[in-house]
């Protein structure tokens, strides 16, 4: 059990105090609730603040000059004060949840205890009166904080039936707070219920979970309940897929070890988790051992499908797909500088160090023996890649000492694909020999390109 701090006054911003004071001065109750109270008791400064009150939404709108009717149907008004957005919500009790997300109707209340009763977990069902410096904690949330125990308010079956996303939130809090699950709450997980939840809501919870310090243990518990199979079946299918003597773990456990080892950036965590996701579908075993030919190529496709299904942005999806595709990159610590330049050109300079991070996580996830065997080579390769990228080497057409206008003038070509083809050809030459990237040398080099059959044919077509 760890010590729960009861002095949360130091964390409360002046704007939040002012909102509570305004409500109190006008004869209404005002309590801090939710994650802000939970995090303050844990000694952490909250990012968001929520106030619960018996004032009706219309009253809240009238009491503050700058408001947003965020969820007025459910009693929530966002109050803007001194640069801070604070959600002020009227005490309420919820009706029947027919869509496993929203109550069919809500009833406004004057009781903070009744309001706390509708919340998901005991650690989120603590209210604090900043004026009276008094806690309202009818469900033992502070005790559960001290025990690092995560359990629902009341019957877990009812809480999860009301909003199926609470099952995933349960695991997210386990990972981010590093709390242990209450046995009865864990037993109430009913995986098929998550099918009623939108992909966007699942995505947001997964993003927070994956950025926890060590999310693997929680994901394994999710797998044991069957929830991982519902949300990420491609990952769950790695359970029991052996990889041969070089690997200490099967595909699932190796991927989770890599996830823990990756830096806490969302694209890196996703790439680490999915880098071997295609191994179950590419596994073959013969006299020479176990092989996963093409799992990187198939993994790229699988990654796009997974992240698109979860409604991630195209930018993040493409980034993670690239990292999965090239996590088996063909260069090593003894590769020539020419090979390193070509690799940087192929994957993009902006992706090189991220790929090295995925490789680092992959090495660490192999096990201690493999880690030490590959560590020196990894460090040497990274140093060489950084050195090449910091040099004057050219990796993109835009870095060439000539432009498309120079190509059109020198070869008498109109704007079009032929110009780009010449620039790409020049870039290939410069990748082999960086000293060629001088205007006079490139203009001279273009003359030899002009004599190739491809250019002659394009020029003939241009003048017909």
Coordinates of C-alpha atoms in Angstrom, one line a residue:
X1 CA 0.0 0.0 0.0
X2 CA 1.3 3.5 -0.9
X3 CA 0.5 6.7 1.0
X4 CA -2.3 8.7 -0.4
X5 CA -1.8 12.5 0.0
X6 CA -4.9 14.3 1.2
X7 CA -3.6 17.8 0.6
X8 CA -4.7 18.5 -2.9
X9 CA -5.1 22.2 -2.5
X10 CA -1.7 23.0 -4.0
X11 CA -2.8 21.4 -7.3
X12 CA -6.0 23.4 -7.8
X13 CA -5.6 26.3 -10.3
X14 CA -7.0 29.7 -9.3
X15 CA -9.5 29.6 -12.2
X16 CA -11.0 26.3 -10.9
X17 CA -11.2 27.8 -7.4
X18 CA -13.0 30.9 -8.8
X19 CA -15.6 28.7 -10.6
X20 CA -16.3 26.8 -7.4
X21 CA -16.5 30.1 -5.5
X22 CA -19.0 31.6 -8.0
X23 CA -21.2 28.5 -7.7
X24 CA -21.0 28.6 -3.8
X25 CA -21.6 32.4 -3.6
X26 CA -24.8 31.9 -5.6
X27 CA -26.1 29.2 -3.2
X28 CA -25.0 26.0 -5.1
X29 CA -22.8 23.1 -4.3
X30 CA -19.5 22.7 -6.0
X31 CA -17.2 19.7 -5.9
X32 CA -14.1 18.7 -7.8
X33 CA -14.6 15.2 -9.2
X34 CA -13.1 12.5 -11.4
X35 CA -9.5 12.2 -12.6
X36 CA -8.4 15.5 -11.2
X37 CA -9.1 14.3 -7.6
X38 CA -7.7 10.9 -8.3
X39 CA -4.4 12.2 -9.7
X40 CA -4.0 14.9 -7.0
X41 CA -4.4 12.3 -4.3
X42 CA -1.6 10.3 -6.1
X43 CA 0.6 13.4 -6.0
X44 CA 0.4 14.2 -9.7
X45 CA -0.7 17.5 -11.2
X46 CA -4.0 17.0 -13.2
X47 CA -4.2 18.1 -16.8
X48 CA -8.0 18.5 -16.8
X49 CA -10.5 19.6 -14.2
X50 CA -14.2 18.7 -13.7
X51 CA -16.7 20.3 -11.3
X52 CA -19.9 18.7 -10.2
X53 CA -22.8 20.9 -9.0
X54 CA -26.5 21.0 -8.2
X55 CA -26.9 24.1 -10.4
X56 CA -28.8 23.3 -13.6
X57 CA -27.0 23.7 -16.9
X58 CA -29.1 26.9 -17.8
X59 CA -28.0 28.4 -14.4
X60 CA -24.3 27.6 -15.1
X61 CA -24.7 29.3 -18.5
X62 CA -26.0 32.4 -16.9
X63 CA -23.4 32.5 -14.1
X64 CA -20.3 32.6 -16.3
X65 CA -19.6 35.0 -19.3
X66 CA -17.8 32.5 -21.5
X67 CA -19.3 29.1 -21.8
X68 CA -19.7 26.2 -24.3
X69 CA -22.8 24.0 -24.1
X70 CA -20.6 20.9 -24.6
X71 CA -23.1 18.2 -23.6
X72 CA -26.0 20.1 -22.2
X73 CA -28.4 17.2 -22.8
X74 CA -26.3 15.3 -20.1
X75 CA -25.8 18.4 -17.9
X76 CA -22.3 19.4 -19.0
X77 CA -21.3 23.0 -19.7
X78 CA -17.6 23.9 -20.4
X79 CA -16.7 27.1 -18.6
X80 CA -13.7 29.1 -20.0
X81 CA -11.9 31.1 -17.4
X82 CA -8.3 32.5 -17.4
X83 CA -7.3 30.3 -20.3
X84 CA -8.6 27.1 -18.7
X85 CA -11.5 25.0 -19.9
X86 CA -13.4 23.4 -17.0
X87 CA -16.3 21.0 -17.5
X88 CA -19.1 21.8 -15.0
X89 CA -21.7 19.1 -14.8
X90 CA -25.0 19.0 -12.9
X91 CA -25.4 16.1 -10.5
X92 CA -27.4 13.4 -12.2
X93 CA -28.5 9.8 -12.2
X94 CA -28.6 7.9 -15.4
X95 CA -31.5 5.9 -17.0
X96 CA -31.2 2.7 -19.1
X97 CA -28.2 2.4 -21.4
X98 CA -29.7 0.9 -24.5
X99 CA -26.7 1.5 -26.9
X100 CA -24.0 0.4 -24.4
X101 CA -22.7 3.9 -24.4
X102 CA -25.2 6.7 -23.5
X103 CA -28.1 6.6 -21.0
X104 CA -31.5 6.8 -22.7
X105 CA -32.3 9.6 -20.3
X106 CA -30.8 11.4 -17.3
X107 CA -32.4 12.9 -14.2
X108 CA -30.7 15.9 -12.6
X109 CA -30.2 15.6 -8.9
X110 CA -29.2 17.6 -5.8
X111 CA -27.1 14.8 -4.3
X112 CA -23.4 14.4 -4.8
X113 CA -23.6 10.9 -3.5
X114 CA -26.2 9.9 -6.1
X115 CA -24.0 11.5 -8.8
X116 CA -20.9 9.5 -7.7
X117 CA -22.9 6.3 -7.8
X118 CA -23.2 6.4 -11.6
X119 CA -19.4 6.6 -12.2
X120 CA -17.2 3.8 -13.4
X121 CA -14.5 3.0 -10.9
X122 CA -14.2 3.8 -7.2
X123 CA -11.0 5.7 -7.7
X124 CA -12.9 8.0 -10.1
X125 CA -15.9 8.3 -7.7
X126 CA -14.3 10.7 -5.1
X127 CA -15.5 14.2 -4.7
X128 CA -13.7 17.1 -3.0
X129 CA -15.0 20.4 -1.7
X130 CA -12.1 22.8 -2.0
X131 CA -13.8 25.4 0.3
X132 CA -14.6 23.0 3.2
X133 CA -11.5 20.8 2.4
X134 CA -13.8 17.8 2.6
X135 CA -13.9 14.5 0.7
X136 CA -17.0 12.7 -0.3
X137 CA -15.9 9.1 -0.8
X138 CA -18.9 6.7 -0.4
X139 CA -17.3 3.8 -2.3
X140 CA -13.8 3.6 -0.7
X141 CA -11.9 5.2 -3.6
X142 CA -9.1 6.6 -1.4
X143 CA -8.6 3.2 0.2
X144 CA -8.4 1.5 -3.3
X145 CA -5.9 4.2 -4.3
X146 CA -3.8 3.2 -1.4
X147 CA -4.1 -0.5 -2.2
X148 CA -3.5 0.2 -5.9
X149 CA -6.7 -1.7 -6.6
X150 CA -9.0 -1.1 -9.6
X151 CA -12.6 -2.0 -9.2
X152 CA -16.0 -0.7 -10.3
X153 CA -18.6 1.2 -8.4
X154 CA -21.1 -1.4 -7.5
X155 CA -21.8 -4.4 -9.7
X156 CA -19.2 -4.7 -12.4
X157 CA -21.6 -6.5 -14.7
X158 CA -24.0 -3.6 -14.6
X159 CA -21.2 -1.0 -15.1
X160 CA -19.9 -2.8 -18.2
X161 CA -23.4 -3.4 -19.6
X162 CA -24.1 0.4 -19.3
X163 CA -21.0 1.3 -21.3
X164 CA -18.9 -1.5 -22.8
X165 CA -15.9 0.9 -23.3
X166 CA -15.5 0.7 -19.5
X167 CA -13.9 -2.7 -20.0
X168 CA -11.1 -1.2 -22.1
X169 CA -10.9 1.8 -19.7
X170 CA -10.4 -0.8 -16.9
X171 CA -7.3 -2.1 -18.7
X172 CA -6.1 1.3 -19.6
X173 CA -6.1 2.4 -16.0
X174 CA -4.4 -0.8 -15.0
X175 CA -1.6 0.0 -17.5
X176 CA -1.2 3.8 -16.9
X177 CA -1.7 3.7 -13.1
X178 CA 0.0 0.3 -12.7
X179 CA -2.9 -0.9 -10.5
X180 CA -3.9 -4.5 -9.9
X181 CA -7.4 -5.6 -11.1
X182 CA -10.1 -6.5 -8.6
X183 CA -10.9 -10.1 -9.1
X184 CA -14.7 -9.8 -9.4
X185 CA -14.3 -6.8 -11.8
X186 CA -11.9 -8.8 -14.0
X187 CA -14.2 -11.8 -14.0
X188 CA -17.0 -9.5 -15.3
X189 CA -15.2 -8.7 -18.6
X190 CA -17.5 -9.9 -21.4
X191 CA -15.5 -9.4 -24.7
X192 CA -18.3 -9.5 -27.3
X193 CA -19.8 -6.4 -25.7
X194 CA -17.0 -4.3 -27.1
X195 CA -18.4 -4.8 -30.6
X196 CA -21.0 -2.2 -29.7
X197 CA -18.4 0.5 -29.2
X198 CA -17.2 2.8 -32.0
X199 CA -13.7 2.3 -33.4
X200 CA -12.8 5.9 -32.5
X201 CA -13.5 5.4 -28.8
X202 CA -11.5 2.1 -28.8
X203 CA -8.7 3.9 -30.6
X204 CA -8.5 6.7 -28.0
X205 CA -8.3 4.2 -25.1
X206 CA -5.7 2.0 -26.9
X207 CA -3.5 5.1 -27.6
X208 CA -3.4 5.9 -23.9
X209 CA -2.8 2.3 -22.9
X210 CA 0.1 1.8 -25.4
X211 CA 1.8 4.9 -24.0
X212 CA 1.9 3.4 -20.5
X213 CA 5.4 2.7 -19.1
X214 CA 5.1 -1.1 -19.4
X215 CA 1.8 -2.0 -21.2
X216 CA 2.7 -5.7 -22.0
X217 CA 1.4 -7.1 -18.7
X218 CA -2.0 -5.4 -19.1
X219 CA -2.3 -6.6 -22.7
X220 CA -1.5 -10.2 -21.6
X221 CA -4.3 -9.9 -19.0
X222 CA -6.6 -8.6 -21.8
X223 CA -5.6 -11.6 -23.9
X224 CA -6.4 -14.0 -21.0
X225 CA -10.0 -12.5 -20.8
X226 CA -10.5 -12.7 -24.6
X227 CA -10.8 -8.9 -25.0
X228 CA -7.5 -8.6 -27.0
X229 CA -8.9 -11.1 -29.5
X230 CA -11.9 -8.9 -30.1
X231 CA -10.0 -5.7 -30.5
X232 CA -6.6 -6.9 -32.0
X233 CA -7.1 -10.4 -33.3
X234 CA -4.0 -10.1 -35.5
X235 CA -1.9 -9.6 -32.3
X236 CA -3.6 -12.3 -30.3
X237 CA -3.0 -14.9 -33.0
X238 CA 0.7 -14.7 -32.2
X239 CA 0.1 -16.7 -29.0
X240 CA 1.8 -20.1 -29.3
X241 CA 3.5 -19.3 -32.7
X242 CA 7.0 -20.5 -32.0
X243 CA 10.0 -18.9 -33.8
X244 CA 12.9 -21.3 -33.4
X245 CA 15.9 -21.6 -31.1
X246 CA 17.1 -18.0 -31.8
X247 CA 14.0 -16.6 -30.2
X248 CA 13.2 -16.9 -26.5
X249 CA 9.5 -16.1 -26.9
X250 CA 6.6 -16.9 -29.2
X251 CA 5.4 -14.2 -31.6
X252 CA 2.8 -12.7 -29.1
X253 CA 5.2 -12.5 -26.1
X254 CA 8.1 -11.3 -28.3
X255 CA 5.9 -8.5 -29.7
X256 CA 4.8 -7.4 -26.2
X257 CA 8.4 -7.4 -25.0
X258 CA 9.3 -5.2 -28.0
X259 CA 6.3 -2.9 -27.1
X260 CA 7.7 -2.4 -23.6
X261 CA 11.2 -1.7 -25.0
X262 CA 10.1 0.9 -27.5
X263 CA 10.2 4.6 -26.7
X264 CA 6.8 6.0 -25.5
X265 CA 5.8 7.6 -28.8
X266 CA 2.6 6.3 -30.4
X267 CA 4.0 5.4 -33.8
X268 CA 6.9 3.6 -32.3
X269 CA 4.7 1.7 -29.8
X270 CA 2.4 0.6 -32.6
X271 CA 5.2 -0.4 -34.9
X272 CA 6.8 -2.4 -32.1
X273 CA 3.6 -4.2 -31.4
X274 CA 2.8 -4.9 -35.0
X275 CA 6.2 -5.5 -36.5
X276 CA 5.7 -9.3 -36.5
X277 CA 1.9 -9.4 -36.7
X278 CA 2.1 -11.2 -40.1
X279 CA 4.3 -14.0 -38.8
X280 CA 1.4 -16.4 -38.0
X281 CA 0.2 -16.2 -41.7
X282 CA 3.7 -16.6 -43.2
X283 CA 5.1 -19.3 -40.9
X284 CA 6.6 -22.4 -42.6
X285 CA 8.7 -25.1 -41.1
X286 CA 11.1 -27.4 -43.1
X287 CA 14.3 -29.3 -42.6
X288 CA 16.2 -26.0 -42.3
X289 CA 14.1 -24.7 -39.5
X290 CA 11.3 -22.1 -39.1
X291 CA 10.9 -19.3 -41.6
X292 CA 8.6 -16.3 -42.0
X293 CA 9.4 -15.3 -45.5
X294 CA 7.8 -11.9 -46.5
X295 CA 6.3 -11.2 -43.1
X296 CA 7.6 -7.6 -43.3
X297 CA 5.8 -7.1 -46.7
X298 CA 2.6 -8.8 -45.4
X299 CA 3.0 -6.9 -42.1
X300 CA 2.8 -3.6 -43.9
X301 CA -0.6 -4.5 -45.4
X302 CA -1.8 -5.9 -42.1
X303 CA -0.8 -2.7 -40.3
X304 CA -2.6 -0.5 -42.7
X305 CA -5.8 -2.6 -42.3
X306 CA -5.6 -2.6 -38.5
X307 CA -4.9 1.2 -38.1
X308 CA -7.5 2.1 -40.7
X309 CA -10.1 -0.1 -38.9
X310 CA -9.3 1.8 -35.7
X311 CA -9.7 5.2 -37.6
X312 CA -6.2 6.4 -37.0
X313 CA -5.0 9.3 -39.2
X314 CA -3.6 8.5 -42.6
X315 CA -0.3 10.2 -41.5
X316 CA 0.2 7.9 -38.5
X317 CA -1.0 4.8 -40.4
X318 CA 1.5 5.4 -43.2
X319 CA 4.3 6.0 -40.7
X320 CA 3.7 2.8 -38.8
X321 CA 3.2 0.8 -42.0
X322 CA 6.6 2.0 -43.2
X323 CA 8.3 1.1 -40.0
X324 CA 6.8 -2.4 -40.1
X325 CA 7.7 -2.8 -43.8
X326 CA 11.4 -1.9 -43.2
X327 CA 12.0 -3.3 -39.7
X328 CA 14.1 -6.1 -41.4
X329 CA 16.2 -3.5 -43.2
X330 CA 19.1 -5.1 -45.2
X331 CA 22.0 -3.0 -44.0
X332 CA 24.4 -3.8 -41.2
X333 CA 27.3 -2.2 -39.3
X334 CA 29.8 -3.2 -42.1
X335 CA 27.7 -2.0 -45.0
X336 CA 29.4 0.5 -47.4
X337 CA 28.6 4.2 -47.3
X338 CA 27.0 3.8 -50.7
X339 CA 24.6 1.1 -49.3
X340 CA 23.8 3.4 -46.3
X341 CA 23.0 6.3 -48.6
X342 CA 20.7 4.2 -50.7
X343 CA 18.9 2.9 -47.6
X344 CA 18.4 6.4 -46.3
X345 CA 17.1 7.4 -49.7
X346 CA 14.7 4.4 -49.8
X347 CA 13.1 4.8 -46.4
X348 CA 13.4 8.6 -46.0
X349 CA 15.8 10.4 -43.9
X350 CA 13.1 11.3 -41.4
X351 CA 12.4 7.6 -40.7
X352 CA 15.9 6.3 -40.3
X353 CA 16.3 6.8 -36.5
X354 CA 12.8 5.6 -35.8
X355 CA 13.7 2.3 -37.7
X356 CA 16.8 2.0 -35.6
X357 CA 14.6 2.4 -32.5
X358 CA 12.3 -0.4 -33.7
X359 CA 15.4 -2.6 -34.3
X360 CA 16.6 -1.8 -30.8
X361 CA 13.3 -2.8 -29.3
X362 CA 13.3 -6.0 -31.5
X363 CA 16.8 -6.9 -30.2
X364 CA 15.9 -6.4 -26.6
X365 CA 12.8 -8.6 -27.1
X366 CA 14.9 -11.5 -28.3
X367 CA 16.2 -12.3 -24.8
X368 CA 19.4 -11.5 -22.9
X369 CA 21.8 -13.6 -25.0
X370 CA 20.6 -12.2 -28.4
X371 CA 20.6 -8.7 -26.9
X372 CA 24.3 -8.7 -26.0
X373 CA 25.2 -10.4 -29.3
X374 CA 23.6 -7.7 -31.4
X375 CA 24.1 -4.6 -29.3
X376 CA 27.6 -3.6 -30.5
X377 CA 26.5 -3.9 -34.2
X378 CA 23.4 -1.8 -33.5
X379 CA 25.4 1.0 -31.9
X380 CA 28.0 1.0 -34.7
X381 CA 25.3 1.1 -37.4
X382 CA 23.4 3.9 -35.7
X383 CA 26.6 6.0 -35.4
X384 CA 27.4 5.5 -39.1
X385 CA 23.9 6.3 -40.2
X386 CA 23.9 9.5 -38.1
X387 CA 27.3 10.4 -39.6
X388 CA 26.1 9.9 -43.2
X389 CA 23.0 11.9 -42.6
X390 CA 25.0 14.7 -41.0
X391 CA 27.3 14.9 -44.0
X392 CA 26.7 16.7 -47.3
X393 CA 25.3 13.6 -48.9
X394 CA 22.3 14.0 -51.1
X395 CA 19.2 11.9 -50.4
X396 CA 16.4 13.6 -52.4
X397 CA 15.9 15.2 -55.8
X398 CA 15.4 18.5 -54.1
X399 CA 19.0 18.3 -52.8
X400 CA 20.5 18.2 -56.2
X401 CA 22.6 21.1 -57.5
X402 CA 20.3 21.4 -60.6
X403 CA 16.5 21.8 -60.9
X404 CA 13.8 20.7 -63.2
X405 CA 14.2 24.0 -65.2
X406 CA 17.9 23.1 -65.7
X407 CA 16.9 19.7 -67.1
X408 CA 14.3 21.2 -69.5
X409 CA 16.7 23.8 -70.8
X410 CA 19.6 21.4 -71.2
X411 CA 17.6 18.6 -72.8
X412 CA 15.0 20.7 -74.5
X413 CA 12.2 18.8 -72.7
X414 CA 8.7 20.1 -71.9
X415 CA 7.4 19.9 -68.3
X416 CA 6.3 16.4 -67.5
X417 CA 7.3 12.9 -66.2
X418 CA 10.4 12.9 -68.4
X419 CA 11.9 15.7 -66.4
X420 CA 11.4 13.8 -63.1
X421 CA 13.0 10.7 -64.7
X422 CA 16.1 12.7 -65.4
X423 CA 16.3 14.0 -61.9
X424 CA 15.9 10.6 -60.5
X425 CA 18.6 9.3 -62.8
X426 CA 20.9 12.0 -61.6
X427 CA 20.1 11.3 -58.0
X428 CA 21.1 7.6 -58.5
X429 CA 24.4 8.8 -59.8
X430 CA 25.0 11.1 -56.9
X431 CA 24.1 8.4 -54.4
X432 CA 26.9 6.4 -55.8
X433 CA 29.3 9.4 -55.9
X434 CA 28.3 12.4 -53.8
X435 CA 31.1 14.5 -55.3
X436 CA 29.0 14.6 -58.5
X437 CA 26.5 16.9 -56.9
X438 CA 27.9 20.1 -58.5
X439 CA 26.0 22.1 -61.1
X440 CA 28.6 21.9 -63.8
X441 CA 29.2 18.2 -63.4
X442 CA 25.5 17.4 -63.4
X443 CA 24.9 19.5 -66.5
X444 CA 27.7 17.6 -68.2
X445 CA 26.3 14.3 -66.9
X446 CA 22.9 15.1 -68.4
X447 CA 24.4 15.0 -71.9
X448 CA 25.1 11.2 -71.6
X449 CA 21.5 10.7 -70.4
X450 CA 20.3 12.5 -73.5
X451 CA 21.8 9.8 -75.7
X452 CA 19.9 7.0 -74.0
X453 CA 17.1 5.4 -76.2
X454 CA 14.5 6.3 -73.6
X455 CA 15.1 10.0 -73.8
X456 CA 15.4 9.9 -77.6
X457 CA 12.0 8.2 -77.8
X458 CA 10.4 10.8 -75.4
X459 CA 11.8 13.6 -77.5
X460 CA 10.5 12.1 -80.7
X461 CA 7.0 11.8 -79.1
X462 CA 7.2 15.4 -78.0
X463 CA 7.7 16.8 -81.4
X464 CA 5.2 14.6 -83.3

